[in-house]
Amino acid sequence: MSKSVGIDALGFALPRLVLPMQAFAEGRGMEFEKLRFGLGLEAMAVPDTDEDCVTLAAQAAWNLLSQQGIKPHEIGRIYLGTESAVDAAKPSATYVHGLLEERFAAEFGPRSLAHCDALDMTFACAGGVDALLNSADWVRAGRSRKALVIAADVAKYAPHSPGEYTQGAGAVALLVTEDPRILVLDDAVGVSVESAADFFKPRRSYDKAELAAAVGGTLEAGADHPFWATPDAVIEQFLEFPVFDGPYSNDCYVGRVREALGRYEAEAGLRAMNDWFGMCFHLPYAFQGRRMWPEIALDLYAEQGILAQVEAEAGVTEADAGGRKALAKAWSKSAAYKAYVAEKIGPGEAASMRIGNMYTASIFMGLVSALVGYADRRDLGGKRLGFLSYGSGSKSKVFSGVLRADFAAQLRGLNLKAAIVDRFEVSFAEYEALHARTTQGPLAPASQGAVLDRIETEGNLLGYRRYRWVQN
């Protein structure tokens, strides 16, 4: 019999700043109603100048560890899922490791986490799920192991791009243990991978001599500047902004999830439509899941021979609608589907509406949001929650877990509502300055938590990031 392994505790962290979507829409000359009612966007989490994926990850982790009273010797690994890494070689997880070790030092002395493995896992928005499932396998393979899994990201798009209004940031930490108190992960995992160019962040190379000429100078004139004084004949540029194709990425999302779901159902011997009481999606924007699901769900109905039920709810047959996609669109507007969304999908959307895209952390913030929404229910113990992840490039993993009867007791101290409300509201002009990195110093200095202290500017440490804790 497989060992009972899963999520024992949760923690999260959000940036201190928030931009209301109404202000964004006015600043970009867009219709707020389309963003709110079409995509579910109400506010965008915005990192301050001293916040990044490391500070968010460390804060989410410390919130969990301190709330649960976890001691450093209990943790065997810190696995971080992120696509916002601050270094191309040194894992961001090592910075988090160091910050946590610093917080533990007063009680447990120096190097209290020296035994603890640390690693980044990157596959666009699926890296956090990879970290969770890999760590669950590690816990199953040993005895009394505990893994700290963190998903942390900053979603940043080019100004005026169709991804800009979906931006967000934050981190979610999960404690993975035997006999977990929140959710027991099922063994079955459905996987689908296909190499796709739907979203990527390329390194681009530019000839040094051409760059120098373009700015009216020569290579010799700037030879002493570290920007030019590199051994290669090219300068490499890496932008945080992704190259993406929205419609194509949506198609990849649907295709990968559908394939992975089929493999999950075959391996688990379960049916998502019948055996899941709720679903957590990767949410690039709050309503992504509800908008993608009809097309996938109709395939499931057809496989079970009950497509007529959907046709009755939609008020049109597949033939009269003009095909499966057209029927899915008609069904998505029906009262029956709206009720379905309210019951099975809506609870996981609530937080995303006020935070935005958290990349790897989005699916786990969906879990936090759903659990908080379910906290008053006493009938969910033993019921199964489905997870549908997606990472561009592209991959989906579909899996599930069974809720513990007393899961709500483990949510005490999360304070999701307070965290969403207690943020410093910025203007559109302040947002633009932060986005362009022209802001000097934090707009809302931290009263506590992890912060980026400085970036080294000299010698061999040029570019190295220094972090610290701010404590009351």
Coordinates of C-alpha atoms in Angstrom, one line a residue, residues 4-5 8 119 121 132 163 169 188 211 215 253 284 364 388 438 462:
S4 CA 0.2 8.7 2.6
V5 CA 2.1 11.8 1.5
D8 CA 0.7 19.4 5.6
L119 CA 17.4 23.5 -5.8
M121 CA 13.2 23.8 -10.8
L132 CA 5.9 19.5 -5.4
G163 CA 0.1 40.3 -21.4
A169 CA 3.7 38.4 -8.3
A188 CA -1.4 9.0 -10.3
L211 CA 26.4 48.7 -30.8
V215 CA 25.7 55.1 -29.9
Y253 CA -2.7 24.9 -22.8
P284 CA -2.4 33.2 -16.2
F364 CA -1.0 27.0 -5.5
L388 CA -4.5 21.0 -13.8
T438 CA 13.4 54.5 -12.7
L462 CA 29.6 43.0 -9.5

